[in-house]
Amino acid sequence: MDEAAAVELARTLGAQHAEARLETVEENRIQLQDGELNGLTSGVETGLAVRVLVAGAWGFASSNDVSAASWRSSVQRAIDLARSVPAKDRNPVRLADAPSLTASVDWRPRKDPRSVAPEEKIELLRRMERGVRAVAGITNVTTGYSDATVTKRFADSTGTRLQWSLVRTVAQGHFTARRGGELAARSSRVGGTKGWELFGEEDPVAKAVAAAQATVAALGAPAAKGGKQTVVIDPELAGVFAHEAVGHASEADLIAAGESCFKGRLGQRLGIEGLSIRDDSTVPGGFGSFPFDDNGVRGQSKPILEDGVLVGFLADREHAAALGVAPNGAARAQDFHSRPLVRMSNTLIAPGDLPDEELFADVKQGVFCKGSRGGQVDCARGTFLFNAQEAYRIEDGRVTTPLRDVSLTGDILQTLHNIDGLGRQQRMGDPGYCGKGQWVPVCDGGPLVRIQDCLLGGAA
Amino acid sequence: MTAAGPGSAGADPFDVDAILGRAQRLLEQARGRGVDQAEVYLEWSEGLSVEVEKGALATTAAGRAAGGSVRVVKGGRLGFAYFTSDDKAMAAVDAALRNTRLATVEGYSLPQAGTTRRMPGRWHGDVASAEAAVAVGLAKDLLAGAKEAEPAATVSGGGVSLDAGCWAIVSTEGAECGDRSTMVSASAAVILEDGERAISTSEGRSRHDLAIDASDVGRIAAQTARSLRKPAEVPAGGRADVIFEPEAATELVVEWMIGAANGDDALRGKSAWSGKLGTAVAAPGLSLVDDPWLADAIGAAPFDGEGLPARTFPILAGGELRTYLFDSWDAHRNSVQTTHSAVRDDFKSRPGTGTQHLQLTHANAVARDRLLADVQRGYLVESVLGAHTANATTGDFSVTAPNVWEIRDGAVAGPVQEIALAGSVPKLLLQLDGVSKDVKRMSGLRMPAVRFRDVDVSV
């Protein structure tokens, strides 16, 4: 039995809509800690997922047993679960139409990491460690490598039959510096939906060394002064802002549930002219890229803000129907154990027209923030927070002394209006993982961005 | 939920003796493949859940997974690999053996087994065999509780889940442990319109049995949302006393403490608690104990992730750092003894160092009202945004508290708009001056409300 037969069985058993996924992930993970091999893991897992709609109710079943008996019992289980919720206790689900697709896509890497010997992977991490150890003041180095080869097959009752595969590869490091009783720590990461060729395009050693130097520079740095200040954020942090503050708020499931401050604002101006943000799962090599989503809809570029105006949402088939928009390939499941949710992929702020130096020139006193240590958003309230890996004072238009890591926080709608400058150079930030009950790989980026009256967390 | 386990048609997948027998058979096969030592870990899990969206029941889901892993030692070198069915287990043993050739740490030995004892109260067959109607009923209770407490509130997310798991660890060094447990969880994310904005709150609870009060979970989330309506502006930042409710204190403070007490990090000098063993790292009177044997310790197990008997020991006692945490691997690399602190995320990961069931206490814990009564001007923080962005090494943090009330003259004066909090967790621990006697029981820990003096607040 396969995914197509499972869909047919579900239809026979009464499903108005059915979809089935078969996923295989083959992974390799290595960690070095202060020169010692601290872990080397290889493994393969295959699993199935069946989701059915019966009389407007969802039922979902998954298993990592992919035998024919397991397929059959999973289909029956999903049907039974959908029927277990009385109609009066649920909101009936409708699905927006999506074109039926038949395709097989292989995003084959130029160099398959599975063909690279583990010794070579370990040597890459050793080169990172040697580079970082050459930075005086660094006391501890942890480096990690991973590759995951993902193969998916998808079928649904509209007749869609898809198969795709891709490879994600990552090298990362975490560095600690100590001087007397002072500690500082920072991380760096290089990754993409690419194979081993990634490391010929972006040097993880150089990136790690730069991060290590910043770690040492932060030793003994004072805390930033809390309160509202003019802030310039680097492309990586600009991407995190786009992800946390704008991307999440534009997720159709949150809007339909009344959990987003973007609800009812489609077509409204939310920011300055020139401020454009999109989520794009077709970025070549982007860590969040994929050819098809887990609704069987083609991955695509999805405009969210265009010249400051809210023009679109990220939607799966279910919530597209609820909002009366078209599904745009935003349904993603962490793995076969998980049902698809509305998720981002690669979220990008478009470049503006200001030379970088001009963004700083007008700032008498402010803070320049670089790199991301993650963020979080309360979309319902419209509040976001993200944390910088590095921060520096801006004094009379010049970037001067380091500050201890700071957070930027604020009201999403107000902050969008407070953006008053966009640099000319757009760059992708580090790859990462977005959590929304499930973890999915994402990336983001943008130009240098200047924000007025941004609330910094810091010393009183 | 019960279904046949892998390779055992019709058998009860939660039969501990059966899973131990399978593990022993695989161990015997592994012995014949040239290993010096070997350990086999097997698990079987099933879950059933009902999600809640937009004030109604949504997706009903079920999942099951089986898998295992092997750790082998050859010439004092450790290798690891995992598998998803018994017929692939020996291929995993061979892969783990190959990995030993790349290992750089020598002289490792799997831990010698100890005597484990039963930990009652963690397995409830009615959870494992529950039909979907049971979960649906609990989810409806959750919605009703919220609606009754605040009719204008909408439960926008959360739901109910019923999980059951069974696992076994056997090794050539005498480990022979099998166990099973169930877990019932209810959570509610609530939205309440408040003028142009919305208030969002959440509440969650877990138990090993079906006696969970899902209605109370919905009720608390809705009541909290109602109490946050029409927040006043905070006129200015500055230093203020802050009381963290248990969830906020867990996210911001306890999660960091677990990392700081990691023995490998500490002995390598990469923890803010490096070199602090036997010294005061927190306010006098504060204790943090890993106690899996507490009655109703949710999420605890009678043995650790390497099959060693679960132990009760202090991490902090009277504000003094007493113990660093080690599993056998970290212990070997640092030439110390394991504290039986191995934990496993799932069968695809090696065991690592962690905690089983923490309890934070204070010698002079007071009733929650007293905790408030001693604050002239300060804030009561229900949740923090961005706790995970705190610097795990240094403990520097800069977070937002979206759900917060002002405390004036020893009582809650009313909700205020969000504030930003910044500081350093290790310094904050020295500024702690009170904890509540009432605790919240969560999976993996038991936590009071905690009061800190002179916290940096920005607005």
Short mmCIF file of C-alpha atoms in Angstrom, two decimals, chain A residues 5-421:
data_model
loop_
_atom_site.label_atom_id
_atom_site.label_comp_id
_atom_site.label_asym_id
_atom_site.label_seq_id
_atom_site.Cartn_x
_atom_site.Cartn_y
_atom_site.Cartn_z
CA ALA A 5 -3.94 3.87 -2.15
CA ALA A 6 -4.39 5.27 1.37
CA VAL A 7 -6.22 8.29 -0.07
CA GLU A 8 -8.46 6.02 -2.10
CA LEU A 9 -9.22 3.90 0.96
CA ALA A 10 -10.08 7.01 2.96
CA ARG A 11 -12.48 8.14 0.26
CA THR A 12 -14.09 4.71 0.27
CA LEU A 13 -14.53 4.93 4.04
CA GLY A 14 -16.33 8.26 3.79
CA ALA A 15 -13.72 11.02 3.76
CA GLN A 16 -14.81 14.12 1.81
CA HIS A 17 -11.11 15.01 1.54
CA ALA A 18 -8.03 12.94 2.25
CA GLU A 19 -4.30 13.48 2.06
CA ALA A 20 -1.43 11.12 2.79
CA ARG A 21 2.30 11.69 3.21
CA LEU A 22 5.19 9.28 3.27
CA GLU A 23 8.39 10.86 4.56
CA THR A 24 11.92 9.59 4.94
CA VAL A 25 14.67 11.55 6.69
CA GLU A 26 18.22 10.31 6.54
CA GLU A 27 20.45 12.30 8.85
CA ASN A 28 24.03 12.64 10.02
CA ARG A 29 25.00 14.69 13.06
CA ILE A 30 28.45 15.38 14.49
CA GLN A 31 29.50 17.43 17.49
CA LEU A 32 32.98 18.38 18.64
CA GLN A 33 33.45 19.85 22.07
CA ASP A 34 36.79 21.46 22.82
CA GLY A 35 38.41 19.19 20.27
CA GLU A 36 36.79 15.96 21.46
CA LEU A 37 34.29 14.09 19.34
CA ASN A 38 31.22 14.37 21.56
CA GLY A 39 28.72 12.72 19.28
CA LEU A 40 28.36 11.11 15.89
CA THR A 41 24.88 9.99 14.95
CA SER A 42 23.55 8.49 11.76
CA GLY A 43 20.08 7.22 11.17
CA VAL A 44 17.07 6.90 8.90
CA GLU A 45 13.41 7.13 9.81
CA THR A 46 10.42 6.67 7.56
CA GLY A 47 6.86 7.42 8.55
CA LEU A 48 3.38 7.96 7.23
CA ALA A 49 0.72 10.55 7.95
CA VAL A 50 -2.94 10.42 6.97
CA ARG A 51 -5.31 13.38 7.32
CA VAL A 52 -8.98 13.19 6.46
CA LEU A 53 -11.91 15.55 6.47
CA VAL A 54 -15.21 13.87 7.34
CA ALA A 55 -18.35 16.02 7.49
CA GLY A 56 -16.17 19.08 8.07
CA ALA A 57 -14.06 17.56 10.86
CA TRP A 58 -10.35 16.73 10.72
CA GLY A 59 -8.90 13.41 11.76
CA PHE A 60 -5.16 12.74 11.67
CA ALA A 61 -3.08 9.61 12.26
CA SER A 62 0.64 8.91 11.98
CA SER A 63 3.03 6.04 12.47
CA ASN A 64 6.62 5.09 11.74
CA ASP A 65 5.42 1.63 10.78
CA VAL A 66 4.87 1.87 7.01
CA SER A 67 3.58 -1.64 6.41
CA ALA A 68 0.34 -2.07 4.45
CA ALA A 69 -1.45 -3.00 7.68
CA SER A 70 -0.25 0.20 9.30
CA TRP A 71 -1.42 2.29 6.34
CA ARG A 72 -4.85 0.69 6.57
CA SER A 73 -5.16 1.07 10.34
CA SER A 74 -3.98 4.69 10.14
CA VAL A 75 -6.62 5.52 7.55
CA GLN A 76 -9.33 3.88 9.66
CA ARG A 77 -8.02 5.63 12.78
CA ALA A 78 -8.10 9.04 11.11
CA ILE A 79 -11.65 8.44 9.91
CA ASP A 80 -12.80 7.31 13.36
CA LEU A 81 -11.15 10.32 15.01
CA ALA A 82 -12.80 12.75 12.62
CA ARG A 83 -16.16 11.20 13.46
CA SER A 84 -15.52 11.39 17.20
CA VAL A 85 -16.23 15.11 17.52
CA PRO A 86 -19.93 16.03 17.52
CA ALA A 87 -20.87 18.62 14.90
CA LYS A 88 -22.21 21.02 17.54
CA ASP A 89 -18.78 21.19 19.21
CA ARG A 90 -16.71 22.22 16.23
CA ASN A 91 -16.43 24.80 13.46
CA PRO A 92 -16.93 23.09 10.10
CA VAL A 93 -13.78 23.08 7.99
CA ARG A 94 -13.82 24.10 4.35
CA LEU A 95 -10.85 23.96 2.02
CA ALA A 96 -9.98 26.54 -0.61
CA ASP A 97 -9.48 25.11 -4.06
CA ALA A 98 -5.96 24.38 -5.16
CA PRO A 99 -4.82 23.12 -8.54
CA SER A 100 -4.27 19.41 -8.79
CA LEU A 101 -0.58 18.77 -9.39
CA THR A 102 1.46 15.84 -10.55
CA ALA A 103 5.19 16.33 -10.27
CA SER A 104 8.45 14.80 -9.18
CA VAL A 105 11.13 17.25 -8.09
CA ASP A 106 14.62 16.38 -6.95
CA TRP A 107 16.55 19.32 -5.52
CA ARG A 108 19.73 17.36 -5.90
CA PRO A 109 22.76 18.97 -4.27
CA ARG A 110 25.87 19.47 -6.35
CA LYS A 111 27.73 17.36 -3.81
CA ASP A 112 25.65 14.93 -1.82
CA PRO A 113 26.80 15.14 1.82
CA ARG A 114 26.08 11.42 2.20
CA SER A 115 28.99 10.84 -0.14
CA VAL A 116 31.35 12.82 2.08
CA ALA A 117 33.28 10.71 4.57
CA PRO A 118 32.64 11.46 8.24
CA GLU A 119 36.38 12.12 8.61
CA GLU A 120 36.06 15.03 6.16
CA LYS A 121 33.10 16.44 8.05
CA ILE A 122 35.02 16.20 11.31
CA GLU A 123 37.97 17.96 9.69
CA LEU A 124 35.69 20.86 8.69
CA LEU A 125 34.74 21.25 12.35
CA ARG A 126 38.38 20.99 13.39
CA ARG A 127 39.25 23.82 10.97
CA MET A 128 36.51 25.93 12.56
CA GLU A 129 37.89 25.17 15.99
CA ARG A 130 41.48 25.96 15.02
CA GLY A 131 40.40 29.28 13.54
CA VAL A 132 38.43 30.23 16.60
CA ARG A 133 41.15 29.09 19.02
CA ALA A 134 43.51 31.54 17.35
CA VAL A 135 41.38 34.38 18.73
CA ALA A 136 42.93 35.33 22.06
CA GLY A 137 40.46 35.08 24.91
CA ILE A 138 38.37 32.21 23.58
CA THR A 139 38.22 29.46 26.18
CA ASN A 140 35.65 26.98 24.87
CA VAL A 141 34.55 25.91 21.43
CA THR A 142 31.67 23.62 20.51
CA THR A 143 31.11 22.95 16.84
CA GLY A 144 28.44 20.93 15.11
CA TYR A 145 27.63 19.60 11.67
CA SER A 146 24.41 18.10 10.34
CA ASP A 147 22.92 17.04 7.07
CA ALA A 148 19.41 15.77 6.44
CA THR A 149 18.15 14.24 3.22
CA VAL A 150 14.38 14.54 3.13
CA THR A 151 12.20 12.62 0.69
CA LYS A 152 8.45 13.15 0.63
CA ARG A 153 5.60 11.61 -1.29
CA PHE A 154 2.20 13.29 -1.15
CA ALA A 155 -1.21 12.32 -2.50
CA ASP A 156 -4.63 13.82 -1.93
CA SER A 157 -8.19 13.31 -3.04
CA THR A 158 -8.03 16.15 -5.58
CA GLY A 159 -5.73 13.89 -7.59
CA THR A 160 -2.49 15.60 -6.60
CA ARG A 161 0.45 13.22 -6.71
CA LEU A 162 3.81 14.67 -5.72
CA GLN A 163 7.26 13.46 -4.87
CA TRP A 164 10.15 15.66 -3.89
CA SER A 165 13.48 15.49 -2.17
CA LEU A 166 15.94 18.01 -0.81
CA VAL A 167 19.02 18.19 1.38
CA ARG A 168 19.72 20.62 4.22
CA THR A 169 23.26 21.04 5.47
CA VAL A 170 24.49 23.06 8.47
CA ALA A 171 27.78 23.83 10.23
CA GLN A 172 27.65 25.83 13.42
CA GLY A 173 29.70 26.82 16.42
CA HIS A 174 29.27 28.17 19.91
CA PHE A 175 32.13 30.07 21.49
CA THR A 176 32.80 31.16 25.05
CA ALA A 177 35.30 33.80 26.13
CA ARG A 178 36.36 34.36 29.70
CA ARG A 179 38.49 37.04 31.33
CA GLY A 180 38.65 36.96 35.11
CA GLY A 181 35.09 36.62 36.27
CA GLU A 182 33.65 37.94 32.99
CA LEU A 183 32.01 35.57 30.53
CA ALA A 184 30.73 36.17 27.03
CA ALA A 185 29.26 33.74 24.51
CA ARG A 186 28.12 33.84 20.91
CA SER A 187 27.25 31.42 18.15
CA SER A 188 27.57 31.28 14.37
CA ARG A 189 25.82 29.15 11.78
CA VAL A 190 26.12 28.48 8.06
CA GLY A 191 23.44 26.45 6.38
CA GLY A 192 21.12 26.05 3.47
CA THR A 193 18.98 23.74 1.38
CA LYS A 194 22.19 22.63 -0.26
CA GLY A 195 24.74 19.89 -0.05
CA TRP A 196 28.43 19.92 0.75
CA GLU A 197 28.94 22.63 -1.91
CA LEU A 198 27.56 25.05 0.70
CA PHE A 199 30.99 25.29 2.30
CA GLY A 200 32.59 26.37 -0.95
CA GLU A 201 30.12 29.24 -1.21
CA GLU A 202 30.14 30.43 2.39
CA ASP A 203 33.15 29.88 4.63
CA PRO A 204 32.04 28.60 8.05
CA VAL A 205 35.56 29.10 9.39
CA ALA A 206 35.66 32.82 8.57
CA LYS A 207 32.19 33.28 9.97
CA ALA A 208 33.11 31.46 13.17
CA VAL A 209 36.28 33.53 13.59
CA ALA A 210 34.35 36.79 13.18
CA ALA A 211 31.84 35.61 15.78
CA ALA A 212 34.64 34.63 18.14
CA GLN A 213 36.25 38.05 17.78
CA ALA A 214 32.93 39.69 18.64
CA THR A 215 32.63 37.38 21.66
CA VAL A 216 35.95 38.55 23.04
CA ALA A 217 35.10 42.19 22.30
CA ALA A 218 31.95 41.86 24.40
CA LEU A 219 33.92 40.85 27.52
CA GLY A 220 33.42 43.51 30.14
CA ALA A 221 31.10 45.55 27.93
CA PRO A 222 28.49 47.56 29.83
CA ALA A 223 24.77 46.86 29.61
CA ALA A 224 22.78 49.04 27.26
CA LYS A 225 20.61 51.70 28.81
CA GLY A 226 17.01 50.61 28.68
CA GLY A 227 14.39 52.82 27.13
CA LYS A 228 13.45 54.21 23.72
CA GLN A 229 16.35 54.88 21.39
CA THR A 230 17.21 55.10 17.71
CA VAL A 231 18.36 51.68 16.60
CA VAL A 232 20.04 50.40 13.44
CA ILE A 233 19.78 46.65 12.93
CA ASP A 234 21.90 44.53 10.60
CA PRO A 235 20.43 42.37 7.80
CA GLU A 236 20.23 39.29 10.00
CA LEU A 237 18.32 41.07 12.75
CA ALA A 238 16.20 42.86 10.14
CA GLY A 239 15.24 39.42 8.87
CA VAL A 240 14.33 38.30 12.37
CA PHE A 241 12.18 41.44 12.73
CA ALA A 242 10.45 40.57 9.45
CA HIS A 243 9.89 37.03 10.71
CA GLU A 244 8.80 37.76 14.27
CA ALA A 245 6.90 41.01 13.87
CA VAL A 246 5.44 40.74 10.38
CA GLY A 247 5.59 37.11 9.24
CA HIS A 248 3.84 35.60 12.25
CA ALA A 249 1.20 38.34 12.29
CA SER A 250 0.39 37.53 8.65
CA GLU A 251 -0.23 33.80 9.27
CA ALA A 252 -3.80 33.08 8.18
CA ASP A 253 -4.57 30.69 11.04
CA LEU A 254 -3.74 33.37 13.59
CA ILE A 255 -5.76 35.96 11.69
CA ALA A 256 -8.77 33.65 11.41
CA ALA A 257 -8.55 32.92 15.14
CA GLY A 258 -8.43 36.63 16.02
CA GLU A 259 -4.89 36.14 17.30
CA SER A 260 -3.17 38.67 15.06
CA CYS A 261 -2.97 42.44 15.14
CA PHE A 262 -3.10 42.32 11.30
CA LYS A 263 -6.72 41.11 11.38
CA GLY A 264 -8.96 43.45 9.38
CA ARG A 265 -6.02 45.51 8.11
CA LEU A 266 -5.61 44.09 4.60
CA GLY A 267 -5.03 47.03 2.25
CA GLN A 268 -4.04 49.39 5.07
CA ARG A 269 -0.76 51.29 5.21
CA LEU A 270 1.34 49.88 8.03
CA GLY A 271 4.74 51.36 7.20
CA ILE A 272 6.71 53.81 5.08
CA GLU A 273 6.74 53.70 1.30
CA GLY A 274 9.54 51.43 0.24
CA LEU A 275 9.00 48.96 3.09
CA SER A 276 8.25 45.66 1.35
CA ILE A 277 8.32 42.24 3.01
CA ARG A 278 7.67 38.84 1.47
CA ASP A 279 7.95 35.21 2.43
CA ASP A 280 9.53 33.15 -0.31
CA SER A 281 9.96 29.38 -0.29
CA THR A 282 11.59 29.46 -3.75
CA VAL A 283 14.83 31.23 -2.74
CA PRO A 284 17.51 28.99 -4.27
CA GLY A 285 19.35 27.26 -1.45
CA GLY A 286 17.40 29.12 1.26
CA PHE A 287 17.27 27.12 4.47
CA GLY A 288 13.47 27.48 4.53
CA SER A 289 12.96 26.62 0.85
CA PHE A 290 10.79 23.76 -0.44
CA PRO A 291 9.17 22.95 -3.80
CA PHE A 292 5.71 21.99 -2.43
CA ASP A 293 4.03 22.56 0.88
CA ASP A 294 2.34 19.87 2.97
CA ASN A 295 -1.06 20.66 1.42
CA GLY A 296 0.38 19.73 -1.97
CA VAL A 297 0.48 23.37 -3.08
CA ARG A 298 3.47 24.69 -5.02
CA GLY A 299 5.96 26.75 -2.98
CA GLN A 300 5.97 30.41 -3.98
CA SER A 301 6.90 33.99 -3.18
CA LYS A 302 4.19 35.58 -1.04
CA PRO A 303 4.10 39.38 -0.73
CA ILE A 304 3.03 40.56 2.74
CA LEU A 305 3.85 44.28 2.71
CA GLU A 306 4.33 46.24 -0.49
CA ASP A 307 5.47 49.85 -0.14
CA GLY A 308 4.20 49.80 3.43
CA VAL A 309 0.73 48.45 2.57
CA LEU A 310 -0.48 45.08 3.88
CA VAL A 311 -1.19 43.12 0.70
CA GLY A 312 -1.33 39.46 1.68
CA PHE A 313 -1.31 36.69 4.22
CA LEU A 314 0.39 33.30 4.44
CA ALA A 315 -2.30 30.70 3.95
CA ASP A 316 -2.89 26.98 3.86
CA ARG A 317 -6.01 25.62 2.15
CA GLU A 318 -8.11 25.58 5.32
CA HIS A 319 -7.47 29.13 6.44
CA ALA A 320 -7.42 30.52 2.91
CA ALA A 321 -11.05 29.41 2.70
CA ALA A 322 -11.81 31.00 6.07
CA LEU A 323 -10.35 34.33 4.91
CA GLY A 324 -11.53 34.18 1.31
CA VAL A 325 -8.03 34.24 -0.16
CA ALA A 326 -6.04 31.80 -2.27
CA PRO A 327 -3.77 29.22 -0.60
CA ASN A 328 -0.17 30.16 -1.27
CA GLY A 329 1.96 27.22 -0.23
CA ALA A 330 2.42 28.01 3.46
CA ALA A 331 1.36 24.68 5.00
CA ARG A 332 4.26 22.94 6.69
CA ALA A 333 4.51 19.99 9.06
CA GLN A 334 7.61 19.39 11.18
CA ASP A 335 7.58 15.72 10.33
CA PHE A 336 5.19 12.86 9.61
CA HIS A 337 4.05 12.90 13.24
CA SER A 338 2.67 16.40 12.75
CA ARG A 339 -0.25 17.90 10.89
CA PRO A 340 0.55 20.89 8.67
CA LEU A 341 0.28 24.38 10.15
CA VAL A 342 0.60 27.80 8.51
CA ARG A 343 4.34 28.55 8.58
CA MET A 344 6.96 30.83 7.08
CA SER A 345 9.88 29.79 4.89
CA ASN A 346 12.40 32.53 3.96
CA THR A 347 11.16 35.96 5.09
CA LEU A 348 12.80 38.96 3.51
CA ILE A 349 12.74 42.74 3.73
CA ALA A 350 13.42 44.32 0.33
CA PRO A 351 16.40 46.66 0.12
CA GLY A 352 15.85 50.42 0.17
CA ASP A 353 17.76 53.30 -1.29
CA LEU A 354 19.97 54.64 1.50
CA PRO A 355 23.74 54.10 1.48
CA ASP A 356 24.70 52.31 4.67
CA GLU A 357 26.73 55.23 6.03
CA GLU A 358 23.76 57.54 5.66
CA LEU A 359 21.67 55.35 7.94
CA PHE A 360 24.12 56.02 10.75
CA ALA A 361 25.00 59.60 9.87
CA ASP A 362 21.84 61.16 11.33
CA VAL A 363 22.02 59.24 14.59
CA LYS A 364 23.43 61.37 17.37
CA GLN A 365 22.95 58.70 20.01
CA GLY A 366 21.68 55.21 19.36
CA VAL A 367 22.52 51.52 19.26
CA PHE A 368 23.66 49.27 16.40
CA CYS A 369 22.53 45.67 16.85
CA LYS A 370 23.95 42.68 14.97
CA GLY A 371 23.08 39.02 14.78
CA SER A 372 20.17 37.23 16.34
CA ARG A 373 19.82 35.08 19.40
CA GLY A 374 16.18 34.48 18.60
CA GLY A 375 12.91 36.22 19.20
CA GLN A 376 9.30 35.77 20.17
CA VAL A 377 6.03 37.45 19.34
CA ASP A 378 2.61 37.82 20.92
CA CYS A 379 0.64 38.39 17.73
CA ALA A 380 -2.69 38.93 19.47
CA ARG A 381 -1.34 41.73 21.59
CA GLY A 382 0.93 42.89 18.78
CA THR A 383 4.14 42.76 20.83
CA PHE A 384 7.47 41.39 19.64
CA LEU A 385 10.89 40.85 21.17
CA PHE A 386 14.17 39.80 19.66
CA ASN A 387 17.62 39.60 21.06
CA ALA A 388 20.86 40.70 19.44
CA GLN A 389 24.08 38.70 19.58
CA GLU A 390 26.13 41.91 19.42
CA ALA A 391 25.37 45.55 20.20
CA TYR A 392 27.39 48.75 19.86
CA ARG A 393 26.80 52.40 20.72
CA ILE A 394 26.20 54.84 17.89
CA GLU A 395 27.62 58.25 18.81
CA ASP A 396 27.46 61.21 16.44
CA GLY A 397 26.90 58.96 13.47
CA ARG A 398 29.71 56.53 14.26
CA VAL A 399 29.58 52.97 15.59
CA THR A 400 31.75 52.99 18.71
CA THR A 401 32.00 50.77 21.80
CA PRO A 402 30.37 47.38 22.41
CA LEU A 403 27.45 46.82 24.75
CA ARG A 404 26.31 43.60 26.38
CA ASP A 405 23.66 41.76 24.42
CA VAL A 406 20.39 43.66 24.31
CA SER A 407 16.84 43.00 23.25
CA LEU A 408 14.60 45.08 21.06
CA THR A 409 10.94 45.06 21.83
CA GLY A 410 7.87 46.98 20.87
CA ASP A 411 4.45 47.20 19.38
CA ILE A 412 4.43 45.72 15.87
CA LEU A 413 2.19 48.34 14.26
CA GLN A 414 3.94 51.26 15.95
CA THR A 415 7.40 49.93 15.13
CA LEU A 416 6.55 49.45 11.45
CA HIS A 417 5.63 53.15 11.36
CA ASN A 418 8.88 54.00 13.16
CA ILE A 419 11.09 52.44 10.47
CA ASP A 420 12.53 55.43 8.64
CA GLY A 421 15.48 54.05 6.72
#
